[in-house]
GROMACS .gro file of C-alpha atoms in nm:
model
  341
    1UNK     CA    1   2.927   0.679   6.771
    2UNK     CA    2   2.968   0.662   6.463
    3UNK     CA    3   3.246   0.879   6.232
    4UNK     CA    4   3.168   0.955   5.857
    5UNK     CA    5   3.602   0.997   5.739
    6UNK     CA    6   3.481   1.174   5.413
    7UNK     CA    7   3.244   1.469   5.404
    8UNK     CA    8   3.326   1.731   5.179
    9UNK     CA    9   3.149   2.087   5.131
   10UNK     CA   10   2.899   2.014   4.867
   11UNK     CA   11   2.640   2.243   4.941
   12UNK     CA   12   2.838   2.572   5.026
   13UNK     CA   13   2.615   2.882   4.971
   14UNK     CA   14   2.677   3.000   4.577
   15UNK     CA   15   2.888   3.281   4.700
   16UNK     CA   16   3.247   3.047   4.711
   17UNK     CA   17   3.132   2.967   4.348
   18UNK     CA   18   3.091   3.295   4.261
   19UNK     CA   19   3.403   3.425   4.376
   20UNK     CA   20   3.607   3.072   4.240
   21UNK     CA   21   3.397   3.179   3.855
   22UNK     CA   22   3.509   3.573   3.937
   23UNK     CA   23   3.938   3.451   4.043
   24UNK     CA   24   3.949   3.222   3.686
   25UNK     CA   25   3.748   3.482   3.462
   26UNK     CA   26   4.027   3.691   3.576
   27UNK     CA   27   4.337   3.489   3.493
   28UNK     CA   28   4.636   3.651   3.294
   29UNK     CA   29   4.392   4.005   3.408
   30UNK     CA   30   4.510   4.035   3.797
   31UNK     CA   31   4.352   4.333   3.787
   32UNK     CA   32   3.991   4.204   3.709
   33UNK     CA   33   4.055   3.971   4.010
   34UNK     CA   34   3.787   3.927   4.278
   35UNK     CA   35   3.852   4.152   4.632
   36UNK     CA   36   4.165   3.865   4.813
   37UNK     CA   37   3.964   3.888   5.119
   38UNK     CA   38   3.674   3.612   4.928
   39UNK     CA   39   3.347   3.572   4.947
   40UNK     CA   40   3.130   3.748   5.186
   41UNK     CA   41   2.936   3.492   5.365
   42UNK     CA   42   2.749   3.498   5.698
   43UNK     CA   43   2.671   3.242   5.947
   44UNK     CA   44   2.340   3.191   5.890
   45UNK     CA   45   2.399   3.107   5.510
   46UNK     CA   46   2.665   2.859   5.611
   47UNK     CA   47   2.361   2.758   5.845
   48UNK     CA   48   2.123   2.730   5.581
   49UNK     CA   49   2.373   2.548   5.356
   50UNK     CA   50   2.406   2.231   5.627
   51UNK     CA   51   2.082   2.215   5.798
   52UNK     CA   52   1.889   2.099   5.515
   53UNK     CA   53   2.168   1.905   5.391
   54UNK     CA   54   2.430   1.762   5.539
   55UNK     CA   55   2.350   1.771   5.948
   56UNK     CA   56   1.969   1.674   5.822
   57UNK     CA   57   2.138   1.381   5.653
   58UNK     CA   58   2.362   1.316   5.941
   59UNK     CA   59   2.037   1.253   6.200
   60UNK     CA   60   1.857   1.048   5.981
   61UNK     CA   61   2.137   0.817   5.934
   62UNK     CA   62   2.253   0.849   6.306
   63UNK     CA   63   2.643   0.999   6.218
   64UNK     CA   64   2.781   1.158   6.483
   65UNK     CA   65   3.063   1.321   6.326
   66UNK     CA   66   3.142   1.387   6.017
   67UNK     CA   67   3.577   1.479   5.895
   68UNK     CA   68   3.435   1.773   5.666
   69UNK     CA   69   3.719   1.912   5.399
   70UNK     CA   70   3.580   2.149   5.071
   71UNK     CA   71   3.480   2.029   4.812
   72UNK     CA   72   3.655   1.802   4.585
   73UNK     CA   73   3.528   1.916   4.250
   74UNK     CA   74   3.615   2.193   4.296
   75UNK     CA   75   4.006   2.216   4.368
   76UNK     CA   76   4.073   2.209   4.015
   77UNK     CA   77   4.433   2.229   4.070
   78UNK     CA   78   4.511   2.252   3.712
   79UNK     CA   79   4.351   2.611   3.665
   80UNK     CA   80   4.618   2.924   3.724
   81UNK     CA   81   4.898   2.895   3.933
   82UNK     CA   82   5.050   2.796   4.248
   83UNK     CA   83   4.912   3.161   4.391
   84UNK     CA   84   4.563   3.090   4.237
   85UNK     CA   85   4.549   2.772   4.365
   86UNK     CA   86   4.711   2.880   4.756
   87UNK     CA   87   4.455   3.144   4.783
   88UNK     CA   88   4.159   2.915   4.706
   89UNK     CA   89   4.308   2.683   4.934
   90UNK     CA   90   4.259   2.918   5.207
   91UNK     CA   91   3.939   3.028   5.137
   92UNK     CA   92   3.764   2.664   5.114
   93UNK     CA   93   3.922   2.600   5.423
   94UNK     CA   94   3.852   2.857   5.610
   95UNK     CA   95   3.526   2.810   5.564
   96UNK     CA   96   3.523   2.434   5.694
   97UNK     CA   97   3.715   2.541   5.970
   98UNK     CA   98   3.420   2.800   6.053
   99UNK     CA   99   3.177   2.484   5.990
  100UNK     CA  100   3.356   2.329   6.269
  101UNK     CA  101   3.266   2.660   6.484
  102UNK     CA  102   2.898   2.673   6.436
  103UNK     CA  103   2.869   2.311   6.532
  104UNK     CA  104   3.160   2.190   6.713
  105UNK     CA  105   3.008   1.870   6.795
  106UNK     CA  106   2.891   1.745   6.439
  107UNK     CA  107   3.167   1.875   6.164
  108UNK     CA  108   3.563   1.867   6.217
  109UNK     CA  109   3.805   2.006   5.967
  110UNK     CA  110   4.015   1.857   5.683
  111UNK     CA  111   4.218   2.047   5.485
  112UNK     CA  112   4.278   2.098   5.096
  113UNK     CA  113   4.645   2.182   4.978
  114UNK     CA  114   4.738   2.470   4.701
  115UNK     CA  115   4.920   2.250   4.460
  116UNK     CA  116   4.949   2.332   4.100
  117UNK     CA  117   5.096   2.111   3.798
  118UNK     CA  118   5.538   2.162   3.792
  119UNK     CA  119   5.539   2.280   4.187
  120UNK     CA  120   5.665   2.095   4.408
  121UNK     CA  121   5.502   1.950   4.719
  122UNK     CA  122   5.661   2.175   4.963
  123UNK     CA  123   5.496   2.478   4.797
  124UNK     CA  124   5.226   2.350   5.025
  125UNK     CA  125   5.387   2.302   5.345
  126UNK     CA  126   5.274   2.674   5.508
  127UNK     CA  127   4.893   2.651   5.404
  128UNK     CA  128   4.946   2.244   5.571
  129UNK     CA  129   5.084   2.410   5.874
  130UNK     CA  130   4.836   2.707   5.871
  131UNK     CA  131   4.526   2.432   5.856
  132UNK     CA  132   4.614   2.254   6.145
  133UNK     CA  133   4.783   2.514   6.353
  134UNK     CA  134   4.515   2.766   6.315
  135UNK     CA  135   4.221   2.606   6.217
  136UNK     CA  136   4.238   2.294   6.387
  137UNK     CA  137   4.246   2.044   6.084
  138UNK     CA  138   4.250   1.708   6.198
  139UNK     CA  139   4.388   1.581   5.784
  140UNK     CA  140   4.426   1.656   5.492
  141UNK     CA  141   4.341   1.597   5.091
  142UNK     CA  142   4.667   1.530   4.886
  143UNK     CA  143   4.573   1.537   4.517
  144UNK     CA  144   4.804   1.256   4.325
  145UNK     CA  145   4.736   1.421   3.996
  146UNK     CA  146   4.693   1.773   4.043
  147UNK     CA  147   4.683   1.823   3.625
  148UNK     CA  148   4.336   1.697   3.625
  149UNK     CA  149   4.351   1.360   3.478
  150UNK     CA  150   4.690   1.396   3.253
  151UNK     CA  151   4.896   1.267   3.532
  152UNK     CA  152   5.176   1.443   3.508
  153UNK     CA  153   5.309   1.455   3.862
  154UNK     CA  154   5.592   1.178   4.011
  155UNK     CA  155   5.426   0.927   4.202
  156UNK     CA  156   5.319   0.922   4.541
  157UNK     CA  157   5.646   0.769   4.613
  158UNK     CA  158   5.887   1.016   4.457
  159UNK     CA  159   6.081   1.185   4.693
  160UNK     CA  160   6.012   1.546   4.605
  161UNK     CA  161   5.656   1.396   4.793
  162UNK     CA  162   5.918   1.386   5.080
  163UNK     CA  163   5.869   1.725   5.265
  164UNK     CA  164   5.489   1.752   5.266
  165UNK     CA  165   5.522   1.321   5.410
  166UNK     CA  166   5.774   1.483   5.666
  167UNK     CA  167   5.506   1.727   5.769
  168UNK     CA  168   5.208   1.453   5.769
  169UNK     CA  169   5.447   1.229   6.014
  170UNK     CA  170   5.534   1.543   6.207
  171UNK     CA  171   5.179   1.666   6.256
  172UNK     CA  172   5.081   1.284   6.341
  173UNK     CA  173   4.808   1.368   6.079
  174UNK     CA  174   4.675   1.117   5.812
  175UNK     CA  175   4.639   1.242   5.416
  176UNK     CA  176   4.304   1.145   5.192
  177UNK     CA  177   4.459   1.062   4.877
  178UNK     CA  178   4.147   1.241   4.644
  179UNK     CA  179   4.181   1.413   4.333
  180UNK     CA  180   3.971   1.627   4.150
  181UNK     CA  181   3.793   1.727   3.899
  182UNK     CA  182   3.881   1.624   3.530
  183UNK     CA  183   3.918   1.831   3.276
  184UNK     CA  184   4.068   1.536   2.987
  185UNK     CA  185   3.745   1.403   2.814
  186UNK     CA  186   3.827   1.055   2.811
  187UNK     CA  187   3.793   1.047   3.195
  188UNK     CA  188   3.410   1.112   3.343
  189UNK     CA  189   3.531   1.323   3.754
  190UNK     CA  190   3.373   1.083   3.974
  191UNK     CA  191   3.269   0.723   3.735
  192UNK     CA  192   3.606   0.727   3.680
  193UNK     CA  193   3.910   0.974   3.694
  194UNK     CA  194   3.761   0.921   4.078
  195UNK     CA  195   3.869   0.520   4.047
  196UNK     CA  196   4.112   0.531   3.849
  197UNK     CA  197   4.316   0.802   4.040
  198UNK     CA  198   4.250   0.501   4.388
  199UNK     CA  199   4.365   0.250   4.184
  200UNK     CA  200   4.722   0.398   4.050
  201UNK     CA  201   4.757   0.594   4.408
  202UNK     CA  202   4.766   0.176   4.563
  203UNK     CA  203   4.978   0.037   4.256
  204UNK     CA  204   5.207   0.286   4.330
  205UNK     CA  205   5.247   0.238   4.709
  206UNK     CA  206   5.284  -0.142   4.628
  207UNK     CA  207   5.545  -0.037   4.381
  208UNK     CA  208   5.782   0.162   4.550
  209UNK     CA  209   5.896   0.160   4.943
  210UNK     CA  210   5.780   0.407   5.053
  211UNK     CA  211   5.707   0.303   5.399
  212UNK     CA  212   5.995   0.201   5.505
  213UNK     CA  213   6.106   0.533   5.461
  214UNK     CA  214   5.792   0.673   5.667
  215UNK     CA  215   5.655   0.402   5.959
  216UNK     CA  216   5.372   0.602   6.054
  217UNK     CA  217   5.271   0.785   5.751
  218UNK     CA  218   4.896   0.685   5.710
  219UNK     CA  219   4.756   0.719   5.422
  220UNK     CA  220   4.325   0.639   5.269
  221UNK     CA  221   4.298   0.545   4.904
  222UNK     CA  222   3.915   0.707   4.959
  223UNK     CA  223   3.586   0.545   4.766
  224UNK     CA  224   3.648   0.202   4.889
  225UNK     CA  225   3.989   0.146   4.715
  226UNK     CA  226   3.910   0.208   4.345
  227UNK     CA  227   3.905  -0.154   4.183
  228UNK     CA  228   4.186  -0.275   4.456
  229UNK     CA  229   3.976  -0.469   4.615
  230UNK     CA  230   3.753  -0.680   4.360
  231UNK     CA  231   4.142  -0.765   4.212
  232UNK     CA  232   4.304  -0.806   4.588
  233UNK     CA  233   4.462  -1.147   4.403
  234UNK     CA  234   4.612  -0.942   4.101
  235UNK     CA  235   4.810  -0.641   4.327
  236UNK     CA  236   4.894  -1.024   4.578
  237UNK     CA  237   5.032  -1.169   4.270
  238UNK     CA  238   5.257  -0.783   4.174
  239UNK     CA  239   5.350  -0.786   4.453
  240UNK     CA  240   5.518  -1.141   4.470
  241UNK     CA  241   5.590  -1.064   4.090
  242UNK     CA  242   5.768  -0.727   4.204
  243UNK     CA  243   5.955  -0.890   4.495
  244UNK     CA  244   5.788  -0.724   4.749
  245UNK     CA  245   5.637  -0.830   5.090
  246UNK     CA  246   5.287  -0.961   5.134
  247UNK     CA  247   5.073  -0.666   5.086
  248UNK     CA  248   4.966  -0.681   5.496
  249UNK     CA  249   5.349  -0.626   5.582
  250UNK     CA  250   5.449  -0.415   5.269
  251UNK     CA  251   5.101  -0.138   5.313
  252UNK     CA  252   4.797  -0.231   5.449
  253UNK     CA  253   4.981  -0.086   5.804
  254UNK     CA  254   4.962   0.279   5.623
  255UNK     CA  255   4.678   0.220   5.368
  256UNK     CA  256   4.304   0.254   5.477
  257UNK     CA  257   4.064   0.208   5.250
  258UNK     CA  258   3.702   0.378   5.296
  259UNK     CA  259   3.296   0.286   5.256
  260UNK     CA  260   3.208   0.476   4.967
  261UNK     CA  261   3.134   0.231   4.787
  262UNK     CA  262   2.711   0.257   4.711
  263UNK     CA  263   2.565  -0.128   4.728
  264UNK     CA  264   2.538  -0.407   4.933
  265UNK     CA  265   2.798  -0.649   4.712
  266UNK     CA  266   3.009  -0.394   4.740
  267UNK     CA  267   3.028  -0.326   5.090
  268UNK     CA  268   3.074  -0.735   5.122
  269UNK     CA  269   3.340  -0.788   4.905
  270UNK     CA  270   3.575  -0.486   5.054
  271UNK     CA  271   3.488  -0.621   5.418
  272UNK     CA  272   3.551  -0.945   5.339
  273UNK     CA  273   3.889  -0.868   5.126
  274UNK     CA  274   4.041  -0.607   5.305
  275UNK     CA  275   4.144  -0.630   5.686
  276UNK     CA  276   3.903  -0.549   5.881
  277UNK     CA  277   4.161  -0.272   6.121
  278UNK     CA  278   4.182  -0.109   5.758
  279UNK     CA  279   3.856   0.049   5.662
  280UNK     CA  280   3.694   0.315   5.800
  281UNK     CA  281   3.337   0.420   5.787
  282UNK     CA  282   3.279   0.669   5.513
  283UNK     CA  283   2.945   0.787   5.293
  284UNK     CA  284   3.081   1.089   5.104
  285UNK     CA  285   2.694   1.186   5.129
  286UNK     CA  286   2.539   1.456   4.844
  287UNK     CA  287   2.887   1.383   4.649
  288UNK     CA  288   2.952   1.154   4.322
  289UNK     CA  289   2.591   1.008   4.378
  290UNK     CA  290   2.252   1.153   4.489
  291UNK     CA  291   1.989   0.954   4.403
  292UNK     CA  292   1.779   0.677   4.537
  293UNK     CA  293   1.889   0.305   4.456
  294UNK     CA  294   1.520   0.163   4.309
  295UNK     CA  295   1.580  -0.196   4.414
  296UNK     CA  296   1.616  -0.078   4.779
  297UNK     CA  297   1.440   0.272   4.808
  298UNK     CA  298   1.722   0.427   4.964
  299UNK     CA  299   1.978   0.652   4.885
  300UNK     CA  300   2.278   0.487   4.770
  301UNK     CA  301   2.505   0.673   4.965
  302UNK     CA  302   2.340   0.578   5.277
  303UNK     CA  303   2.658   0.385   5.348
  304UNK     CA  304   2.568   0.312   5.683
  305UNK     CA  305   2.297   0.030   5.600
  306UNK     CA  306   2.587  -0.202   5.393
  307UNK     CA  307   2.815  -0.176   5.641
  308UNK     CA  308   2.526  -0.270   5.958
  309UNK     CA  309   2.417  -0.592   5.718
  310UNK     CA  310   2.717  -0.770   5.623
  311UNK     CA  311   2.754  -0.934   5.902
  312UNK     CA  312   3.039  -0.808   6.109
  313UNK     CA  313   3.086  -0.915   6.470
  314UNK     CA  314   2.983  -0.632   6.735
  315UNK     CA  315   3.391  -0.550   6.790
  316UNK     CA  316   3.436  -0.583   6.381
  317UNK     CA  317   3.187  -0.287   6.333
  318UNK     CA  318   3.235  -0.082   6.630
  319UNK     CA  319   3.627  -0.079   6.451
  320UNK     CA  320   3.490   0.033   6.125
  321UNK     CA  321   3.178   0.280   6.276
  322UNK     CA  322   3.420   0.463   6.496
  323UNK     CA  323   3.776   0.287   6.648
  324UNK     CA  324   3.942   0.288   6.346
  325UNK     CA  325   3.907   0.683   6.223
  326UNK     CA  326   3.971   0.728   6.655
  327UNK     CA  327   4.334   0.560   6.529
  328UNK     CA  328   4.396   0.717   6.168
  329UNK     CA  329   4.311   1.054   6.299
  330UNK     CA  330   4.453   1.090   6.628
  331UNK     CA  331   4.369   1.482   6.633
  332UNK     CA  332   4.043   1.369   6.586
  333UNK     CA  333   4.027   1.142   6.882
  334UNK     CA  334   4.176   1.368   7.100
  335UNK     CA  335   3.924   1.596   7.033
  336UNK     CA  336   3.665   1.388   7.082
  337UNK     CA  337   3.773   1.291   7.400
  338UNK     CA  338   3.760   1.667   7.519
  339UNK     CA  339   3.492   1.699   7.381
  340UNK     CA  340   3.390   1.379   7.631
  341UNK     CA  341   3.295   1.123   7.399
   0.00000   0.00000   0.00000
């Protein structure tokens, strides 16, 4: 089985974006807000949005299951306030849940949280609870920078995050550390802000001692860990300078990287530097990079090709493509087991 741990509903029907545009346009004028029930999207519209896009590519590339969350750039936590984000999160999470009901053997839902600049992470707990208990979410996305590129939030090791981590541990679900749209013109959203955030989050975790307090907490740093594998020696040296244990002991029992790296040398480096047990297969298809690589004739985000050409042992390849995800996402494993897989 091949499990893609990093999928977003980037092809959602236009009505979703139209409802969001109306919500944003009505900020400051509550009477002009769109209907609280959300956009009207039928099951046939959902099928059409998926069968020619994610599902088609999953079939072409041999991907069996995708952990499917709302579109990352659409989270846009910097817009409006907590009330704005809460309603938007509910609508987006409900759609991913509906997708998982329409295609129960192909998509498994993960949830966005209703974060907002200045709001305590604990304010996300009601939606986290609803997503897990009512929608069947097997993971959540955590935005370390709800300000959208201005980095006004405390680091992930700050105790203000602890109520959220306590709930994640209680539910035994992981969190993917994933920012959203950058509203700072200095940082391109997908080319700079995403990768900056991956690197920054890892360094925050290195500087702190979060996993001493939460030894079973599991965090996925996407996009191959940003700059981390490329500068592994720098981070090892910084850990020594800060008086921390070796990275393998200090963070790598709790932190995992995915394979959303879009060329062969990058995947080779990732799998050579980072322990195989800490890497999860992912592609984030129809996401940041959608074109065909003229050097290979294949889509940049067809990451299965790179992983299978990286020279892993059979056991290592199975771990990256399936076993590690089932370990890091216990609720996903339980669901697949119930399905007889």
